[in-house]
Coordinates of C-alpha atoms and ligand atoms in Angstrom, one line a residue:
M1 CA -1.4 17.1 10.6
L2 CA 0.1 18.9 7.6
S3 CA -1.9 21.6 6.0
E4 CA -2.7 21.4 2.3
F5 CA -0.1 24.1 1.5
D6 CA 2.6 22.6 3.7
L7 CA 2.0 19.3 2.0
I8 CA 2.4 20.8 -1.5
A9 CA 5.5 22.7 -0.4
R10 CA 7.1 19.8 1.3
Y11 CA 6.4 17.0 -1.2
F12 CA 5.6 18.5 -4.6
T13 CA 7.6 21.7 -4.9
R14 CA 11.1 21.6 -6.4
P15 CA 13.1 24.2 -8.2
L16 CA 12.8 24.1 -12.0
R17 CA 15.8 22.4 -13.8
P18 CA 17.9 24.7 -15.9
G19 CA 16.8 24.3 -19.6
S20 CA 13.3 23.2 -18.5
A21 CA 10.5 23.9 -21.0
A22 CA 8.6 25.2 -18.0
T23 CA 9.3 28.9 -17.2
L24 CA 7.0 28.9 -14.1
G25 CA 6.2 25.8 -12.0
V26 CA 4.3 25.1 -8.8
G27 CA 3.0 28.0 -6.7
D28 CA 1.1 30.4 -9.0
D29 CA -2.4 30.1 -10.5
C30 CA -1.0 28.5 -13.6
A31 CA 2.3 27.0 -14.7
L32 CA 3.9 28.4 -17.8
L33 CA 5.4 26.2 -20.6
A34 CA 7.4 27.5 -23.6
P35 CA 7.5 24.8 -26.3
A36 CA 10.4 25.1 -28.7
A37 CA 9.8 26.6 -32.2
G38 CA 8.3 24.2 -34.7
M39 CA 7.0 21.9 -31.9
Q40 CA 3.4 20.9 -31.0
L41 CA 2.4 20.2 -27.5
A42 CA 1.2 16.6 -26.9
I43 CA -1.1 16.4 -23.9
S44 CA -2.6 13.4 -22.2
T45 CA -4.3 12.5 -18.9
D46 CA -4.6 9.2 -17.1
M47 CA -6.3 8.7 -13.7
L48 CA -5.7 5.9 -11.3
V49 CA -8.3 5.1 -8.6
E50 CA -7.7 2.9 -5.6
G51 CA -9.6 -0.4 -5.8
R52 CA -10.1 0.1 -9.5
H53 CA -6.6 0.5 -11.0
F54 CA -4.6 -0.6 -8.0
F55 CA -5.2 -2.6 -4.8
A56 CA -6.0 -0.8 -1.5
G57 CA -2.8 -0.5 0.5
A58 CA -0.6 -0.5 -2.7
D59 CA 3.1 0.3 -2.1
P60 CA 3.2 4.1 -2.4
A61 CA 6.7 4.3 -4.1
L62 CA 5.6 1.9 -6.8
L63 CA 2.3 3.7 -7.2
G64 CA 4.1 7.0 -7.6
H65 CA 6.2 5.4 -10.4
K66 CA 3.2 3.7 -12.1
C67 CA 0.9 6.8 -12.1
L68 CA 3.5 8.7 -14.1
A69 CA 4.6 5.8 -16.2
V70 CA 1.2 5.2 -17.6
N71 CA 1.1 8.8 -18.7
L72 CA 4.6 8.8 -20.2
S73 CA 3.5 5.7 -22.1
D74 CA 0.9 7.8 -23.9
L75 CA 3.5 10.4 -24.9
A76 CA 5.7 7.5 -26.1
A77 CA 2.9 6.2 -28.3
M78 CA 2.7 9.6 -29.9
G79 CA 6.4 10.0 -30.5
A80 CA 6.5 12.9 -28.1
R81 CA 9.3 14.0 -25.7
P82 CA 8.2 14.5 -22.1
L83 CA 8.4 18.1 -20.8
A84 CA 6.2 18.5 -17.8
F85 CA 3.2 17.1 -15.9
T86 CA 0.6 18.2 -13.4
L87 CA -0.7 16.0 -10.5
A88 CA -4.2 16.0 -9.1
L89 CA -4.3 14.1 -5.9
A90 CA -7.3 13.1 -3.7
L91 CA -6.0 11.7 -0.4
P92 CA -8.0 10.3 2.5
A93 CA -5.4 11.9 4.9
A94 CA -2.2 13.9 4.8
D95 CA -0.1 10.8 5.8
E96 CA 3.6 11.6 5.5
A97 CA 4.6 8.0 5.7
W98 CA 2.6 7.6 2.4
L99 CA 3.5 10.9 0.8
A100 CA 7.3 10.7 1.1
P101 CA 7.7 7.4 -0.8
F102 CA 4.9 8.3 -3.3
A103 CA 6.8 11.5 -4.2
Q104 CA 10.1 9.7 -4.3
G105 CA 8.8 7.0 -6.7
M106 CA 7.2 9.6 -8.9
F107 CA 10.2 12.0 -9.0
A108 CA 12.7 9.2 -9.7
L109 CA 10.9 8.4 -12.9
A110 CA 10.2 12.0 -13.7
D111 CA 14.0 12.8 -13.4
L112 CA 14.8 9.8 -15.7
H113 CA 12.8 11.5 -18.4
G114 CA 13.5 15.1 -17.6
C115 CA 9.8 15.7 -17.0
E116 CA 9.0 18.5 -14.6
L117 CA 6.1 18.6 -12.1
V118 CA 4.7 22.1 -12.7
G119 CA 1.4 22.1 -10.8
G120 CA -1.7 20.2 -9.7
D121 CA -4.5 20.1 -7.2
T122 CA -4.7 18.5 -3.8
T123 CA -8.0 17.6 -2.0
R124 CA -9.3 15.2 0.6
G125 CA -11.1 12.2 -0.8
P126 CA -10.8 8.5 -1.8
L127 CA -7.3 7.9 -3.0
T128 CA -7.1 9.0 -6.6
V129 CA -4.1 10.1 -8.7
S130 CA -4.7 11.9 -11.9
I131 CA -1.7 13.1 -13.9
T132 CA -1.7 15.2 -17.0
V133 CA 1.5 15.0 -19.1
F134 CA 2.8 17.6 -21.6
G135 CA 5.2 16.6 -24.3
E136 CA 6.5 18.0 -27.5
V137 CA 6.6 16.6 -31.0
P138 CA 7.7 18.3 -34.3
K139 CA 4.7 19.4 -36.4
E140 CA 3.5 16.6 -38.7
Q141 CA 5.6 13.9 -36.9
A142 CA 3.2 12.7 -34.2
L143 CA 2.5 9.0 -34.4
R144 CA -1.3 9.0 -35.0
R145 CA -3.6 6.0 -34.8
S146 CA -5.2 6.9 -38.1
N147 CA -2.3 6.4 -40.5
A148 CA -1.8 2.6 -40.9
R149 CA -1.7 1.6 -44.5
V150 CA -2.6 -1.7 -46.3
G151 CA 0.6 -3.8 -46.5
D152 CA 2.2 -2.3 -43.4
D153 CA 3.9 -4.6 -41.0
I154 CA 2.5 -4.7 -37.4
W155 CA 5.1 -4.6 -34.6
V156 CA 5.0 -4.7 -30.9
S157 CA 7.7 -3.7 -28.4
G158 CA 9.0 -5.8 -25.5
T159 CA 7.1 -8.8 -24.2
L160 CA 3.4 -9.3 -23.4
G161 CA 1.3 -10.7 -20.7
E162 CA 3.5 -10.6 -17.6
A163 CA 1.5 -7.9 -15.9
R164 CA -1.8 -9.8 -16.4
L165 CA -0.2 -12.9 -15.1
A166 CA 1.0 -11.1 -12.0
L167 CA -2.5 -9.5 -11.5
A168 CA -4.2 -12.9 -11.9
A169 CA -2.0 -14.4 -9.3
L170 CA -2.4 -11.5 -6.9
A171 CA -6.2 -11.7 -7.4
G172 CA -6.2 -15.4 -6.7
E173 CA -7.4 -16.3 -10.2
L174 CA -4.5 -18.8 -10.6
A175 CA -1.7 -20.3 -8.6
L176 CA 1.8 -19.0 -9.3
D177 CA 4.9 -20.0 -7.3
A178 CA 6.5 -17.2 -5.3
A179 CA 9.6 -16.9 -7.6
S180 CA 7.5 -16.6 -10.7
L181 CA 5.3 -14.0 -9.1
A182 CA 8.4 -12.0 -8.0
A183 CA 9.6 -12.2 -11.6
A184 CA 6.4 -11.0 -13.2
A185 CA 5.2 -8.5 -10.6
P186 CA 7.6 -5.6 -11.7
C187 CA 5.8 -5.6 -15.1
L188 CA 2.5 -4.9 -13.2
H189 CA 3.8 -2.5 -10.6
A190 CA 6.7 -0.6 -12.3
P191 CA 6.3 -0.6 -16.0
A192 CA 9.0 1.2 -18.0
P193 CA 7.4 3.6 -20.6
R194 CA 8.8 3.2 -24.1
V195 CA 9.7 6.8 -24.5
A196 CA 13.0 6.3 -26.3
L197 CA 11.4 3.9 -28.8
G198 CA 8.6 6.3 -29.5
L199 CA 11.1 9.1 -30.3
A200 CA 13.2 6.8 -32.5
L201 CA 10.1 5.8 -34.5
R202 CA 9.3 9.4 -35.5
G203 CA 9.3 9.4 -39.3
V204 CA 9.5 5.6 -39.4
A205 CA 6.2 4.2 -38.0
S206 CA 3.0 5.0 -39.8
A207 CA 0.8 4.6 -36.7
A208 CA 1.3 3.8 -33.0
I209 CA -0.6 3.1 -29.8
D210 CA 0.3 1.9 -26.4
I211 CA -1.4 -1.3 -25.4
S212 CA -2.4 -0.6 -21.9
D213 CA -5.9 -2.1 -22.4
G214 CA -4.6 -5.2 -24.3
L215 CA -3.2 -5.8 -27.7
A216 CA -6.4 -6.8 -29.5
G217 CA -8.4 -3.9 -28.3
D218 CA -5.7 -1.3 -28.8
L219 CA -4.7 -2.6 -32.2
G220 CA -8.4 -2.5 -32.9
H221 CA -8.3 1.3 -32.4
I222 CA -5.6 1.7 -35.0
L223 CA -7.5 -0.5 -37.4
K224 CA -10.8 1.4 -36.9
Q225 CA -9.2 4.9 -37.1
S226 CA -7.1 3.9 -40.1
G227 CA -10.1 2.2 -41.9
V228 CA -8.2 -1.0 -42.4
G229 CA -8.0 -4.6 -40.9
A230 CA -5.2 -6.9 -39.9
V231 CA -4.1 -10.5 -39.6
V232 CA -2.0 -11.4 -36.5
D233 CA -0.2 -14.7 -35.7
I234 CA -1.4 -15.3 -32.1
D235 CA 1.3 -18.0 -31.6
G236 CA 4.0 -15.6 -32.7
L237 CA 3.4 -13.0 -30.0
P238 CA 6.3 -12.4 -27.6
A239 CA 5.1 -13.8 -24.3
G240 CA 7.0 -12.6 -21.2
P241 CA 9.5 -15.0 -19.7
T242 CA 7.3 -16.1 -16.8
L243 CA 4.2 -16.4 -19.0
A244 CA 6.1 -18.5 -21.5
L245 CA 6.3 -21.3 -18.9
Q246 CA 2.4 -21.3 -18.6
P247 CA 0.0 -23.5 -20.7
P248 CA -0.3 -22.3 -24.3
A249 CA -4.0 -21.2 -23.9
L250 CA -3.1 -18.9 -21.1
Q251 CA -0.1 -17.5 -23.1
R252 CA -2.4 -16.7 -26.0
A253 CA -5.1 -15.1 -23.9
Y254 CA -2.7 -12.9 -21.9
C255 CA -0.6 -11.9 -24.9
I256 CA -3.5 -10.8 -27.1
A257 CA -5.7 -9.3 -24.4
G258 CA -3.9 -9.2 -21.0
G259 CA -3.7 -5.4 -20.6
D260 CA -1.4 -3.2 -18.4
D261 CA 1.5 -4.0 -20.7
Y262 CA 2.6 -0.4 -21.6
E263 CA 4.3 -1.6 -24.7
L264 CA 3.9 0.1 -28.1
C265 CA 2.1 -1.5 -31.0
F266 CA 3.0 0.3 -34.2
T267 CA 2.8 -0.1 -38.0
A268 CA 5.4 0.6 -40.6
A269 CA 5.8 0.0 -44.3
P270 CA 7.7 -3.2 -45.1
E271 CA 10.4 -1.1 -46.8
R272 CA 11.1 0.4 -43.4
R273 CA 12.0 -2.9 -41.6
A274 CA 15.7 -1.9 -41.4
D275 CA 14.8 1.5 -40.0
V276 CA 12.4 -0.1 -37.4
L277 CA 15.2 -2.4 -36.3
A278 CA 17.6 0.5 -36.1
A279 CA 15.1 2.4 -34.0
A280 CA 14.9 -0.6 -31.7
R281 CA 18.6 -0.8 -31.4
A282 CA 19.0 2.9 -30.8
S283 CA 16.5 2.8 -28.0
A284 CA 17.7 -0.6 -26.6
T285 CA 14.1 -1.9 -27.0
P286 CA 13.3 -5.3 -28.4
V287 CA 10.6 -5.3 -31.1
S288 CA 8.7 -8.2 -32.8
R289 CA 6.9 -8.3 -36.1
I290 CA 3.4 -9.8 -35.4
G291 CA 1.2 -9.3 -38.4
V292 CA 0.2 -7.4 -41.5
I293 CA -2.3 -4.6 -42.2
E294 CA -5.0 -5.7 -44.7
A295 CA -7.8 -3.9 -46.5
A296 CA -10.7 -6.0 -45.1
P297 CA -11.8 -4.4 -41.8
G298 CA -11.5 -6.3 -38.5
L299 CA -8.8 -8.2 -36.7
R300 CA -8.2 -11.8 -37.8
L301 CA -6.1 -14.1 -35.6
V302 CA -4.3 -17.2 -37.0
D303 CA -2.4 -19.9 -35.2
A304 CA 1.1 -21.1 -35.9
A305 CA -0.3 -23.4 -38.7
G306 CA -2.1 -20.4 -40.3
R307 CA -5.6 -21.6 -39.1
P308 CA -8.1 -18.9 -38.1
C309 CA -8.7 -18.8 -34.4
Q310 CA -11.0 -16.9 -32.0
L311 CA -10.1 -14.1 -29.6
P312 CA -9.7 -16.0 -26.3
M313 CA -10.6 -13.0 -24.1
T314 CA -11.7 -9.4 -24.6
S315 CA -9.7 -6.3 -23.8
F316 CA -10.4 -4.1 -20.8
D317 CA -13.4 -1.8 -20.8
H318 CA -14.4 0.0 -17.5
F319 CA -18.1 0.1 -18.6
A320 CA -18.4 -3.2 -20.4
S321 CA -21.3 -5.4 -19.2
P322 CA -20.1 -8.4 -17.2
Ligands
ADP401 P1 -5.7 27.3 -7.0 O1 -6.5 27.6 -5.8 O2 -5.2 28.5 -7.7 O3 -6.2 26.2 -7.8 P2 -4.1 25.6 -5.3 O4 -4.3 26.2 -4.0 O5 -5.0 24.5 -5.7 O6 -4.3 26.8 -6.4 O7 -2.6 25.2 -5.5 C1 -1.6 26.1 -5.2 C2 -0.4 25.8 -6.1 O8 0.1 24.5 -5.8 C3 -0.7 25.8 -7.6 O9 0.4 26.3 -8.3 C4 -0.9 24.4 -7.9 O10 -0.6 24.1 -9.3 C5 0.0 23.7 -7.0 N1 -0.4 22.3 -6.6 C6 -1.5 22.0 -5.9 N2 -1.5 20.6 -5.7 C7 -0.4 20.1 -6.2 C8 0.2 18.8 -6.3 N3 -0.4 17.7 -5.8 N4 1.3 18.7 -7.0 C9 1.9 19.8 -7.6 N5 1.5 21.0 -7.5 C10 0.3 21.2 -6.8
MG402 MG1 -6.6 24.2 -7.1

């Protein structure tokens, strides 16, 4: 059996890349980061617990990817460039057949974003992965939740609901043919964080959030923190290609409140539409305009005919009463 320190040395210690913002990585009491002049550090933590955020026995390579992806998604939502991350890992056993693919999946995504693993903690316990990411964003340019203005357009990146559709099929909540499940599952297991879009939206978007808990709930955070309300066309939401083949009621529910989408919801003044579309092109990320910010608080949903409609399902909350 590997010792704790052999495990860290073998799977989680790599030389720092030249030009890294980290000046000291794994191996000392702390890592050292040197953010560039004029930059603020953006810091976020997301923890994934077996049986809660992922199924027991989940593919370790996909899990390594996803644990970092959900954290990078928070940097994206802030308009921050990834610099480094730490990894706190509770493992039931030092199983190399699990550790090798987990590290490989995680580092493949880290390398794609130039994000350096600089430290962490390793302990025995129920499988839990907690990552803290560090990014940088120029002072005054972070995409806060609190800055949406009355009259702003509301936008969302990519498509919605595929992850929730795959989860429902895997949990036996609905029947999905094998080809459809294979098409939807990558959205659940291997989301691509919208880092490039977040960077391109600096100075363009007024507010942004990632919609990991579902569009209605997460847009609700923007509305509350900005002291505004919104109207959203529920039939105009960009359903993912597999979800688009499902009954309309399911499309609505999973688009507005599915969760696990890792897309960005953001607001921008209508005068900035051309700039939003340029940011989308520059980052090769599709975006859709889904609604408008209004003064009256709360989220109002309308259907294709403009009739008010109810929220079909609520967003995710770990401590909500059943
Ligand atoms: P300390 O006792 O000072 O907290 P540890 O013995 O926990 O240090 O860790 C030794 C070194 O290994 C530290 O630099 C720590 O950041 C790093 N480390 C521990 N676990 C991990 C991990 N899972 N991934 C990356 N680095 C780790
Ligand atoms: Mg420690």
